[in-house]
Short mmCIF file of C-alpha atoms and ligand atoms in Angstrom, two decimals:
data_model
loop_
_atom_site.label_atom_id
_atom_site.label_comp_id
_atom_site.label_asym_id
_atom_site.label_seq_id
_atom_site.Cartn_x
_atom_site.Cartn_y
_atom_site.Cartn_z
CA MET N 3 13.09 49.94 48.66
CA SER N 4 13.09 53.61 47.67
CA PHE N 5 15.99 56.06 47.89
CA LYS N 6 14.05 57.79 50.66
CA GLU N 7 14.00 54.65 52.82
CA PHE N 8 17.67 53.90 52.08
CA ASN N 9 18.68 57.49 52.89
CA LYS N 10 16.64 57.61 56.08
CA ALA N 11 18.18 54.38 57.37
CA LEU N 12 21.71 55.45 56.38
CA LYS N 13 21.33 58.63 58.41
CA LYS N 14 20.84 56.32 61.41
CA ASN N 15 24.03 54.49 60.45
CA LYS N 16 22.09 51.51 59.08
CA LEU N 17 23.11 50.28 55.64
CA LEU N 18 20.16 48.64 53.92
CA GLY N 19 20.41 46.32 50.95
CA LEU N 20 18.14 43.97 49.08
CA LYS N 21 18.57 40.21 49.34
CA CYS N 22 17.40 38.32 46.28
CA GLY N 23 15.05 35.47 47.10
CA ASP N 24 15.87 33.75 43.82
CA CYS N 25 19.67 33.76 43.63
CA GLY N 26 20.73 34.98 47.08
CA ALA N 27 22.67 38.02 45.81
CA ILE N 28 22.84 41.16 47.93
CA ASN N 29 22.06 44.38 46.07
CA VAL N 30 23.28 47.80 47.23
CA PRO N 31 22.16 50.46 46.46
CA PRO N 32 18.53 49.44 45.94
CA LYS N 33 17.32 48.51 42.44
CA MET N 34 14.00 47.43 41.01
CA VAL N 35 15.40 44.03 40.08
CA CYS N 36 18.30 41.88 41.26
CA SER N 37 21.43 42.91 39.38
CA GLU N 38 22.55 39.27 39.19
CA CYS N 39 19.41 37.49 37.97
CA THR N 40 16.84 40.28 37.33
CA GLY N 41 14.47 38.62 39.81
CA THR N 42 11.98 40.82 41.63
CA ASN N 43 11.74 38.71 44.77
CA LEU N 44 13.77 41.14 46.88
CA GLU N 45 13.75 41.55 50.62
CA ILE N 46 15.24 44.41 52.64
CA THR N 47 18.20 43.32 54.73
CA GLU N 48 20.58 45.22 57.00
CA LEU N 49 24.27 44.97 56.12
CA SER N 50 27.30 45.05 58.40
CA GLY N 51 28.87 48.13 56.80
CA LYS N 52 32.23 46.36 57.00
CA GLY N 53 34.50 45.62 54.11
CA SER N 54 37.83 46.32 52.47
CA VAL N 55 39.12 49.13 50.28
CA LYS N 56 39.31 48.22 46.58
CA THR N 57 40.46 51.60 45.29
CA PHE N 58 40.67 55.26 46.29
CA THR N 59 41.64 58.77 45.34
CA THR N 60 42.44 61.98 47.18
CA ASN N 61 40.48 64.67 45.41
CA TYR N 62 41.97 68.17 45.35
CA VAL N 63 39.49 69.78 42.91
CA ALA N 64 35.90 69.71 44.09
CA ALA N 65 32.70 70.63 42.29
CA GLU N 66 31.16 74.10 42.60
CA GLY N 67 29.92 74.69 46.13
CA ARG N 68 32.02 71.92 47.65
CA GLU N 69 35.45 73.55 47.37
CA CYS N 70 35.78 73.81 51.15
CA GLU N 71 35.65 70.00 51.44
CA ALA N 72 38.87 69.46 49.43
CA PRO N 73 41.13 67.65 49.79
CA TYR N 74 39.15 64.55 50.68
CA ILE N 75 39.53 60.81 50.18
CA ILE N 76 36.99 58.87 48.12
CA VAL N 77 37.03 55.09 48.45
CA MET N 78 35.34 52.19 46.75
CA VAL N 79 34.75 49.54 49.37
CA GLU N 80 33.88 45.91 48.76
CA LEU N 81 31.40 45.09 51.49
CA ASP N 82 31.69 41.72 53.22
CA GLU N 83 28.32 40.84 51.67
CA GLY N 84 29.73 41.37 48.13
CA PRO N 85 28.59 44.69 46.68
CA TRP N 86 30.88 47.68 46.13
CA ILE N 87 29.92 51.06 47.55
CA MET N 88 31.39 54.55 47.21
CA GLY N 89 32.14 56.63 50.28
CA ASN N 90 34.70 58.78 52.02
CA LEU N 91 37.52 57.76 54.34
CA ILE N 92 38.45 59.56 57.55
CA ASP N 93 41.05 58.57 60.18
CA ILE N 94 43.98 59.45 57.92
CA ALA N 95 45.22 62.70 56.40
CA PRO N 96 44.24 62.96 52.70
CA ASN N 97 47.85 63.64 51.67
CA LYS N 98 49.10 60.57 53.55
CA VAL N 99 47.32 57.81 51.66
CA ASP N 100 49.10 55.62 49.14
CA MET N 101 48.66 52.22 47.49
CA ASP N 102 48.98 50.54 50.91
CA LEU N 103 45.39 51.63 51.51
CA ILE N 104 44.12 49.01 49.06
CA GLY N 105 42.94 45.95 50.94
CA LYS N 106 42.66 47.73 54.31
CA ARG N 107 39.66 46.76 56.46
CA VAL N 108 37.17 49.55 57.09
CA VAL N 109 33.91 50.06 58.93
CA MET N 110 31.09 52.39 57.97
CA GLY N 111 29.91 55.55 59.63
CA VAL N 112 27.82 58.26 58.03
CA LYS N 113 27.80 61.90 57.04
CA VAL N 114 25.05 63.87 55.34
CA PHE N 115 25.65 65.95 52.23
CA PRO N 116 22.99 68.66 52.51
CA GLY N 117 22.59 68.90 48.74
CA ASP N 118 23.09 71.92 46.48
CA LYS N 119 20.88 73.82 44.02
CA TYR N 120 21.01 70.90 41.58
CA SER N 121 20.20 68.18 44.15
CA ALA N 122 16.71 67.07 45.09
CA GLY N 123 17.34 67.25 48.82
CA ASP N 124 19.98 65.89 51.15
CA MET N 125 21.82 62.62 50.79
CA ALA N 126 23.61 60.53 53.37
CA ARG N 127 26.92 59.00 52.39
CA PRO N 128 29.07 56.28 53.91
CA LEU N 129 32.04 57.64 55.87
CA PHE N 130 34.52 54.85 56.46
CA SER N 131 37.15 54.56 59.16
CA PHE N 132 39.72 51.83 59.80
CA GLU N 133 38.42 48.75 61.61
CA ALA N 134 39.80 48.60 65.13
CA MET L 5 19.98 47.73 4.98
CA LYS L 6 21.48 50.38 2.72
CA LYS L 7 25.15 51.30 2.73
CA VAL L 8 25.76 54.67 4.38
CA ALA L 9 28.57 57.07 3.56
CA VAL L 10 29.99 60.09 5.29
CA ILE L 11 30.39 62.56 2.44
CA GLY L 12 31.50 65.78 4.11
CA VAL L 13 32.92 66.62 7.53
CA ALA L 14 33.70 69.80 9.42
CA GLN L 15 34.84 70.92 12.82
CA THR L 16 35.31 74.35 14.35
CA ASN L 17 38.49 75.08 16.21
CA PHE L 18 38.24 73.47 19.64
CA THR L 19 39.07 76.24 22.10
CA ALA L 20 39.10 77.61 25.61
CA ALA L 21 36.14 79.85 26.50
CA GLN L 22 35.10 81.92 23.48
CA ASP L 23 32.30 84.27 22.40
CA LYS L 24 30.22 82.37 19.84
CA THR L 25 26.89 80.87 20.94
CA GLU L 26 26.25 77.16 20.60
CA VAL L 27 23.97 77.79 17.63
CA GLU L 28 26.73 79.81 15.98
CA LEU L 29 29.41 77.20 16.66
CA PHE L 30 27.24 74.39 15.34
CA ALA L 31 26.22 76.47 12.31
CA GLU L 32 29.85 77.18 11.46
CA ALA L 33 30.60 73.45 11.30
CA ALA L 34 27.30 72.56 9.62
CA LEU L 35 27.60 75.06 6.78
CA GLU L 36 31.16 73.96 6.08
CA ALA L 37 30.13 70.28 6.04
CA MET L 38 27.31 71.08 3.60
CA ALA L 39 29.65 73.05 1.32
CA LYS L 40 32.15 70.19 1.32
CA SER L 41 29.33 67.77 0.46
CA ASN L 42 28.03 69.85 -2.43
CA ILE L 43 24.57 70.12 -0.91
CA LYS L 44 22.20 72.90 0.14
CA PRO L 45 20.25 73.21 3.38
CA ARG L 46 17.07 72.04 1.58
CA ASP L 47 18.74 68.69 0.80
CA ILE L 48 18.93 67.81 4.49
CA GLN L 49 16.03 65.72 5.70
CA ALA L 50 16.81 65.58 9.42
CA LEU L 51 19.24 66.97 11.99
CA PHE L 52 20.83 64.97 14.84
CA VAL L 53 22.74 67.09 17.37
CA GLY L 54 24.75 66.07 20.42
CA ASN L 55 24.54 68.69 23.16
CA VAL L 56 24.91 68.08 26.86
CA LEU L 57 24.98 71.23 28.96
CA GLY L 58 23.65 74.08 26.81
CA ASP L 59 21.06 74.62 29.54
CA PHE L 60 23.86 75.32 32.05
CA SER L 61 26.42 77.07 29.84
CA GLU L 62 24.15 79.62 28.18
CA GLY L 63 20.60 78.91 29.32
CA GLN L 64 19.67 77.34 26.00
CA GLY L 65 17.79 74.10 25.83
CA MET L 66 16.59 72.53 22.56
CA VAL L 67 19.58 73.93 20.70
CA GLN L 68 18.91 71.54 17.79
CA ALA L 69 15.71 73.32 16.71
CA PHE L 70 17.28 76.77 16.81
CA ALA L 71 20.31 75.44 14.95
CA ALA L 72 18.13 73.89 12.23
CA GLU L 73 16.40 77.20 11.56
CA ASN L 74 19.67 79.11 11.75
CA ILE L 75 21.29 77.07 8.97
CA GLY L 76 18.25 77.02 6.71
CA CYS L 77 17.06 73.49 7.39
CA PHE L 78 13.53 74.78 7.90
CA ASN L 79 11.03 72.58 9.71
CA VAL L 80 12.99 69.33 9.47
CA PRO L 81 12.90 66.92 12.41
CA ALA L 82 15.72 67.97 14.75
CA ASN L 83 16.79 65.69 17.61
CA ARG L 84 19.09 66.38 20.54
CA TYR L 85 21.22 63.59 21.99
CA GLU L 86 22.54 63.52 25.55
CA GLY L 87 24.87 60.73 26.52
CA ALA L 88 27.45 62.86 28.30
CA CYS L 89 30.71 62.86 26.34
CA ALA L 90 29.36 60.29 23.84
CA SER L 91 26.44 62.49 22.72
CA ALA L 92 27.60 63.28 19.17
CA SER L 93 28.53 59.65 18.58
CA MET L 94 24.99 58.66 19.55
CA ALA L 95 23.73 61.27 17.07
CA VAL L 96 25.95 59.88 14.29
CA ARG L 97 24.90 56.31 15.07
CA ASP L 98 21.20 57.17 14.98
CA ALA L 99 21.64 59.21 11.79
CA PHE L 100 23.40 56.18 10.29
CA MET L 101 20.45 53.92 11.19
CA TRP L 102 17.85 56.25 9.69
CA VAL L 103 19.78 56.39 6.40
CA ALA L 104 20.56 52.66 6.48
CA SER L 105 16.86 51.94 6.90
CA GLY L 106 16.06 53.87 3.74
CA PHE L 107 13.86 56.36 5.59
CA TYR L 108 16.16 59.31 4.78
CA ASP L 109 18.80 59.82 2.09
CA ILE L 110 20.72 62.75 3.53
CA VAL L 111 21.01 63.78 7.18
CA LEU L 112 23.23 66.08 9.17
CA ALA L 113 24.74 64.82 12.43
CA GLY L 114 27.17 66.40 14.85
CA GLY L 115 27.28 68.25 18.09
CA VAL L 116 28.20 71.35 19.99
CA GLU L 117 29.30 72.37 23.47
CA ARG L 118 30.58 75.34 25.45
CA ALA L 119 32.13 73.48 28.37
CA ALA L 120 35.03 75.93 28.83
CA THR L 121 32.61 78.85 28.99
CA MET L 122 31.15 77.43 32.22
CA GLY L 123 34.46 77.80 34.09
CA THR L 124 36.08 75.02 36.11
CA PRO L 125 33.85 74.95 39.25
CA LEU L 126 30.51 74.77 37.37
CA ALA L 127 31.93 72.51 34.66
CA THR L 128 33.23 70.17 37.37
CA ARG L 129 29.79 70.18 39.03
CA THR L 130 27.87 69.52 35.83
CA PHE L 131 30.27 66.84 34.60
CA ALA L 132 29.78 65.12 37.96
CA MET L 133 26.11 64.81 37.00
CA PHE L 134 27.16 61.87 34.81
CA SER L 135 27.91 59.89 37.94
CA ASP L 136 25.07 58.50 40.04
CA SER L 137 23.56 61.60 41.64
CA ARG L 138 21.86 59.96 44.61
CA TYR L 139 24.27 57.24 45.70
CA GLU L 140 27.72 58.39 44.48
CA PHE L 141 27.83 62.19 44.09
CA PRO L 142 27.37 62.70 47.86
CA SER L 143 30.92 61.34 48.31
CA GLY L 144 32.23 64.25 46.25
CA ILE L 145 33.00 62.20 43.17
CA THR L 146 34.12 64.13 40.10
CA PHE L 147 34.97 63.03 36.58
CA PRO L 148 38.75 63.03 37.26
CA GLY L 149 37.99 61.23 40.54
CA VAL L 150 36.39 58.30 38.69
CA PHE L 151 39.43 57.80 36.47
CA ALA L 152 41.76 58.37 39.41
CA MET L 153 40.12 55.45 41.21
CA LEU L 154 40.35 53.37 38.03
CA ALA L 155 44.09 54.19 37.80
CA HIS L 156 44.74 52.94 41.34
CA LEU L 157 42.60 49.90 40.65
CA TYR L 158 44.47 49.25 37.38
CA ALA L 159 47.81 49.37 39.21
CA SER L 160 46.65 46.94 41.89
CA HIS L 161 44.67 44.63 39.58
CA TYR L 162 47.49 44.12 37.06
CA ASN L 163 50.36 44.47 39.56
CA VAL L 164 51.88 47.45 37.80
CA PRO L 165 53.87 49.58 40.26
CA LEU L 166 52.12 52.96 40.49
CA LYS L 167 55.32 54.84 39.69
CA LYS L 168 55.69 52.90 36.46
CA LEU L 169 52.02 53.34 35.54
CA LYS L 170 52.30 57.09 36.12
CA GLU L 171 55.21 57.28 33.67
CA GLN L 172 53.22 55.30 31.11
CA MET L 173 50.23 57.59 31.63
CA ALA L 174 52.52 60.58 31.15
CA GLN L 175 53.79 59.09 27.88
CA VAL L 176 50.17 58.86 26.65
CA SER L 177 49.87 62.62 27.20
CA VAL L 178 53.28 63.32 25.64
CA GLN L 179 52.24 61.51 22.44
CA SER L 180 48.90 63.35 22.26
CA TYR L 181 50.52 66.76 22.73
CA LYS L 182 53.05 65.88 20.03
CA TYR L 183 50.34 65.23 17.43
CA GLY L 184 48.22 68.14 18.65
CA MET L 185 51.12 70.46 17.78
CA HIS L 186 50.41 69.72 14.12
CA ASN L 187 46.62 69.99 14.32
CA PRO L 188 45.58 73.56 13.51
CA LYS L 189 42.17 73.02 15.13
CA ALA L 190 43.59 71.75 18.43
CA GLN L 191 43.20 73.65 21.68
CA MET L 192 46.53 72.74 23.34
CA ARG L 193 49.45 73.35 21.02
CA LYS L 194 52.68 72.85 22.89
CA GLU L 195 55.01 69.95 23.54
CA VAL L 196 55.35 68.48 27.01
CA THR L 197 57.78 65.96 28.50
CA ILE L 198 57.13 63.11 30.93
CA GLU L 199 58.72 65.36 33.58
CA ASP L 200 56.28 68.17 32.79
CA VAL L 201 53.34 65.82 33.29
CA LEU L 202 54.72 64.43 36.55
CA ASN L 203 55.41 67.95 37.86
CA SER L 204 51.97 69.33 37.02
CA PHE L 205 49.28 70.22 39.55
CA MET L 206 47.64 67.27 41.36
CA VAL L 207 43.94 67.06 40.52
CA SER L 208 42.82 63.75 41.97
CA THR L 209 45.54 61.29 42.98
CA PRO L 210 47.21 59.86 40.90
CA ILE L 211 45.85 62.07 38.09
CA GLN L 212 47.70 65.34 37.50
CA LEU L 213 46.78 68.31 35.33
CA HIS L 214 48.54 67.04 32.19
CA ASP L 215 46.79 63.67 32.57
CA CYS L 216 43.47 65.48 31.99
CA CYS L 217 41.83 66.78 28.84
CA PRO L 218 40.76 70.43 28.98
CA PHE L 219 37.22 71.80 29.15
CA SER L 220 36.54 73.02 25.61
CA ASP L 221 34.14 74.92 23.38
CA GLY L 222 33.50 73.71 19.84
CA GLY L 223 31.23 72.21 17.22
CA SER L 224 31.35 69.37 14.71
CA ALA L 225 29.15 68.33 11.79
CA LEU L 226 29.00 65.50 9.26
CA ILE L 227 26.78 64.80 6.28
CA LEU L 228 25.61 61.19 6.00
CA ALA L 229 24.16 59.93 2.73
CA SER L 230 22.87 56.71 1.25
CA GLU L 231 25.24 55.01 -1.20
CA ASP L 232 23.24 56.19 -4.22
CA ALA L 233 23.15 59.79 -3.05
CA ALA L 234 26.81 59.67 -2.02
CA LYS L 235 27.99 58.52 -5.46
CA LYS L 236 26.49 61.63 -7.03
CA LEU L 237 28.07 63.98 -4.49
CA THR L 238 31.62 62.77 -3.84
CA ASP L 239 34.29 60.53 -5.35
CA LYS L 240 35.73 59.90 -1.88
CA PRO L 241 32.90 58.37 0.16
CA VAL L 242 33.86 56.94 3.53
CA TYR L 243 31.44 54.20 4.52
CA ILE L 244 30.26 53.52 8.03
CA THR L 245 30.56 49.73 8.11
CA GLY L 246 29.95 49.00 11.77
CA VAL L 247 28.35 50.69 14.77
CA GLY L 248 27.93 49.64 18.38
CA GLN L 249 26.44 51.21 21.47
CA ALA L 250 26.02 50.00 25.05
CA SER L 251 25.06 51.30 28.48
CA ALA L 252 25.98 50.63 32.11
CA GLY L 253 24.87 51.72 35.58
CA PRO L 254 26.78 53.47 38.38
CA LEU L 255 30.50 52.82 38.80
CA SER L 256 29.96 50.58 41.84
CA SER L 257 27.55 48.43 39.81
CA GLN L 258 30.32 47.75 37.30
CA LYS L 259 32.44 46.04 39.99
CA LYS L 260 32.77 42.68 38.24
CA TYR L 261 34.79 44.12 35.34
CA LEU L 262 36.54 47.23 36.68
CA PRO L 263 39.03 48.62 35.74
CA ARG L 264 37.78 47.23 32.41
CA ILE L 265 34.77 49.10 31.05
CA TYR L 266 32.39 46.32 30.07
CA SER L 267 30.04 48.57 28.09
CA ARG L 268 32.99 49.28 25.76
CA GLU L 269 33.56 45.56 25.22
CA VAL L 270 29.89 45.06 24.33
CA SER L 271 29.80 48.11 22.07
CA SER L 272 33.04 47.43 20.20
CA LYS L 273 32.16 43.76 19.64
CA LEU L 274 28.90 44.86 18.02
CA ALA L 275 30.78 47.25 15.74
CA TYR L 276 33.45 44.68 14.80
CA LYS L 277 30.81 42.04 14.08
CA MET L 278 28.71 44.34 11.92
CA ALA L 279 31.77 45.45 9.93
CA GLY L 280 33.12 41.89 9.67
CA ARG L 281 36.43 43.17 11.05
CA THR L 282 38.77 42.40 13.95
CA PRO L 283 40.98 44.73 16.00
CA ASP L 284 43.92 43.74 13.76
CA ASP L 285 42.17 45.35 10.78
CA ILE L 286 42.07 48.84 12.35
CA ASP L 287 44.74 51.21 11.02
CA VAL L 288 43.81 54.30 13.01
CA CYS L 289 41.64 54.89 16.07
CA GLU L 290 40.38 58.05 17.72
CA LEU L 291 39.60 56.91 21.24
CA HIS L 292 38.25 58.51 24.37
CA ASP L 293 41.30 59.83 26.21
CA CYS L 294 39.55 62.14 28.67
CA PHE L 295 42.38 61.13 31.04
CA SER L 296 45.66 59.41 30.23
CA ILE L 297 44.60 56.27 32.12
CA ALA L 298 41.41 56.20 30.02
CA SER L 299 43.49 55.56 26.89
CA ILE L 300 45.36 52.70 28.54
CA ILE L 301 42.08 51.12 29.60
CA ALA L 302 40.39 51.75 26.24
CA VAL L 303 42.93 50.11 23.92
CA GLU L 304 42.70 46.89 25.92
CA SER L 305 38.91 46.66 25.78
CA LEU L 306 39.04 47.49 22.06
CA GLY L 307 41.29 44.47 21.57
CA PHE L 308 44.46 46.26 20.39
CA PHE L 309 46.68 45.19 23.29
CA GLU L 310 46.61 42.58 26.08
CA PHE L 311 45.00 43.55 29.39
CA GLY L 312 47.51 45.11 31.77
CA THR L 313 50.18 45.70 29.11
CA SER L 314 49.19 48.72 27.06
CA GLY L 315 51.22 51.26 29.05
CA GLU L 316 54.26 49.43 27.68
CA ALA L 317 52.79 49.75 24.20
CA TRP L 318 52.90 53.54 24.49
CA MET L 319 56.45 53.47 25.84
CA LYS L 320 57.52 51.39 22.82
CA GLY L 321 55.65 53.52 20.26
CA GLU L 322 53.20 50.74 19.36
CA ALA L 323 50.27 53.13 19.82
CA ALA L 324 51.92 55.82 17.69
CA ILE L 325 51.74 56.48 13.96
CA GLY L 326 53.82 53.71 12.39
CA GLY L 327 53.16 51.36 15.33
CA LYS L 328 50.63 48.52 15.62
CA VAL L 329 47.68 50.93 15.56
CA ALA L 330 47.80 54.71 15.37
CA ILE L 331 45.99 56.10 18.42
CA ASN L 332 44.66 59.66 18.39
CA PRO L 333 46.74 61.27 15.63
CA SER L 334 44.51 64.34 16.07
CA GLY L 335 46.01 64.91 19.51
CA GLY L 336 42.96 63.27 21.07
CA LEU L 337 40.72 64.89 23.62
CA LYS L 338 43.90 65.65 25.57
CA ALA L 339 45.40 68.07 23.04
CA LYS L 340 42.64 68.65 20.51
CA GLY L 341 40.10 69.45 23.22
CA HIS L 342 36.87 67.93 24.56
CA PRO L 343 33.72 69.96 23.87
CA ILE L 344 31.69 67.02 25.13
CA GLY L 345 28.56 67.37 22.96
CA ALA L 346 30.72 67.74 19.84
CA THR L 347 33.48 65.25 20.67
CA GLY L 348 32.25 62.16 18.81
CA GLY L 349 31.67 64.22 15.65
CA GLY L 350 35.22 65.51 15.96
CA GLN L 351 36.49 61.94 16.16
CA VAL L 352 34.65 60.94 12.97
CA TYR L 353 35.93 64.15 11.32
CA GLU L 354 39.49 63.06 12.06
CA ILE L 355 39.05 59.46 10.85
CA VAL L 356 37.38 60.56 7.59
CA ASN L 357 40.20 63.03 6.93
CA GLN L 358 42.80 60.36 7.75
CA LEU L 359 41.22 57.82 5.37
CA ARG L 360 41.12 60.50 2.67
CA GLY L 361 44.75 61.41 3.36
CA GLU L 362 43.73 64.98 4.07
CA VAL L 363 45.61 65.82 7.26
CA GLU L 364 48.93 67.53 8.01
CA PRO L 365 51.83 65.29 6.87
CA GLU L 366 53.37 65.20 10.38
CA ARG L 367 50.37 63.32 11.72
CA LEU L 368 49.14 61.43 8.67
CA VAL L 369 48.61 57.68 9.03
CA GLU L 370 49.79 56.82 5.57
CA GLY L 371 47.69 54.39 3.58
CA ALA L 372 45.04 54.01 6.32
CA LYS L 373 42.00 52.19 4.95
CA ILE L 374 40.00 51.35 8.07
CA GLY L 375 39.44 53.57 11.10
CA MET L 376 37.47 53.46 14.31
CA THR L 377 36.07 55.87 16.85
CA ASP L 378 35.50 55.16 20.52
CA THR L 379 33.48 57.53 22.69
CA LEU L 380 32.70 57.07 26.36
CA GLY L 381 30.02 58.93 28.27
CA GLY L 382 30.42 59.45 32.02
CA ASP L 383 31.87 56.48 33.91
CA GLY L 384 30.90 53.99 31.21
CA GLY L 385 27.18 54.81 31.21
CA THR L 386 27.20 55.30 27.44
CA LEU L 387 29.66 53.80 25.01
CA VAL L 388 29.63 54.18 21.23
CA ASN L 389 31.99 52.72 18.62
CA ILE L 390 31.96 53.44 14.89
CA ILE L 391 34.03 51.73 12.17
CA LEU L 392 34.70 53.66 8.95
CA GLU L 393 36.27 52.44 5.70
CA ARG L 394 37.55 53.95 2.49
CA GLY L 395 34.97 53.59 -0.25
CA TRP L 396 37.04 54.16 -3.37
ZN1 ZN U 12 18.97 37.45 42.05
#
């Protein structure tokens, strides 16, 4: 699966991964080989987009061109299928998060970063909110 | 394999934004390293230069070729290394291998960067290029953001209350500033207290301004020589006895080991094995303290302290001069500065001077015989370790 396919699906709120036919591992984002066993017998599979927060930060200093986004919360989420994925968290004020966030259940939505002069086009990113 | 010595080392002042070009900064260090090694430009058979963002900071790519000509090393092979913050360490490691193989007798390795010159917004953008650009940068990840997430993960993984961890992180910075005060080439020369760190501007929770190293401009250069050549040129050769390098993918791909940086464990094991040494043998270590939490994570993967306990080690002075292992007596990246393409060369510069006993008395690790460098590129994507030993 190419970045283009992954990105296109994500924009429709579909998180695609690769299921390894040899060891059963789920790989996200896409790779040429399974990151567990290096097998190439990989099949595209749609993931739930649900998981729990492993770690986070509220970022107050953004990169050039993205200053207006700050402050924002970045999370690393362990998906129910196993892989970790980086995204943003909404539903809570950036200055209100603390260590209690770790372990919280979240569900994926999506937002598109339009890219900047150093990016080869736009990129969708997971935008998590708390599971109801 | 031949034995390889570092015979002469040099470093410019590491500074905030300044006026010299990258070629000029590198040349300043290179000419001083040659003079200290009793060699002329024509003695150098190849040039290995770490440089990361010259394209962005002054519109200059291929700085290594222009630098070679500028310092009189006409028409020698000149290679540029880019491994984010570990670039110069990659250059030193490759230079080491070429001399060890017997292909060259004398090579110049080092690096140069003008990170401060870019200003904070562009520097923050370009440094973020060392994260995964397609799958992770869209979330707005920055270099402090990566270590901020590792800090929260460290606190939860090892059950260290965040408040306590933040004080330990602050103590890491306090120690670095203290040594930096006595380093005339350091960028930040003032003392800070734990309170100062905890009251500084919030960058990326829980990382505050004084938890971060500065953006810096600077150059570093070392002359590497085969044992035979070294014996004719210096009576204080410092031998490179072990090297290691490893790579890793995006932060999310490193999930099994985080907050440990697995590439560091692979790299340092290679270096220890090659040198026939263990962590207990290391007297002094210049490690990659781009953020205070990075030091805490690094010493554990390098085998100096148990996982989850090294914050305590700083509080008790075990990571200070006179403790179990002297960490960053130069002031580290925190106080000395972090001109990323030059950083690894600056670390070797410090270790060589420490082993030779040629540093300011206030920050001298007395009697040090074995030293180590640790340089991390990006969020673990490149890791290089080098072990150096007194050769006289
Ligand atoms: Zn597999």
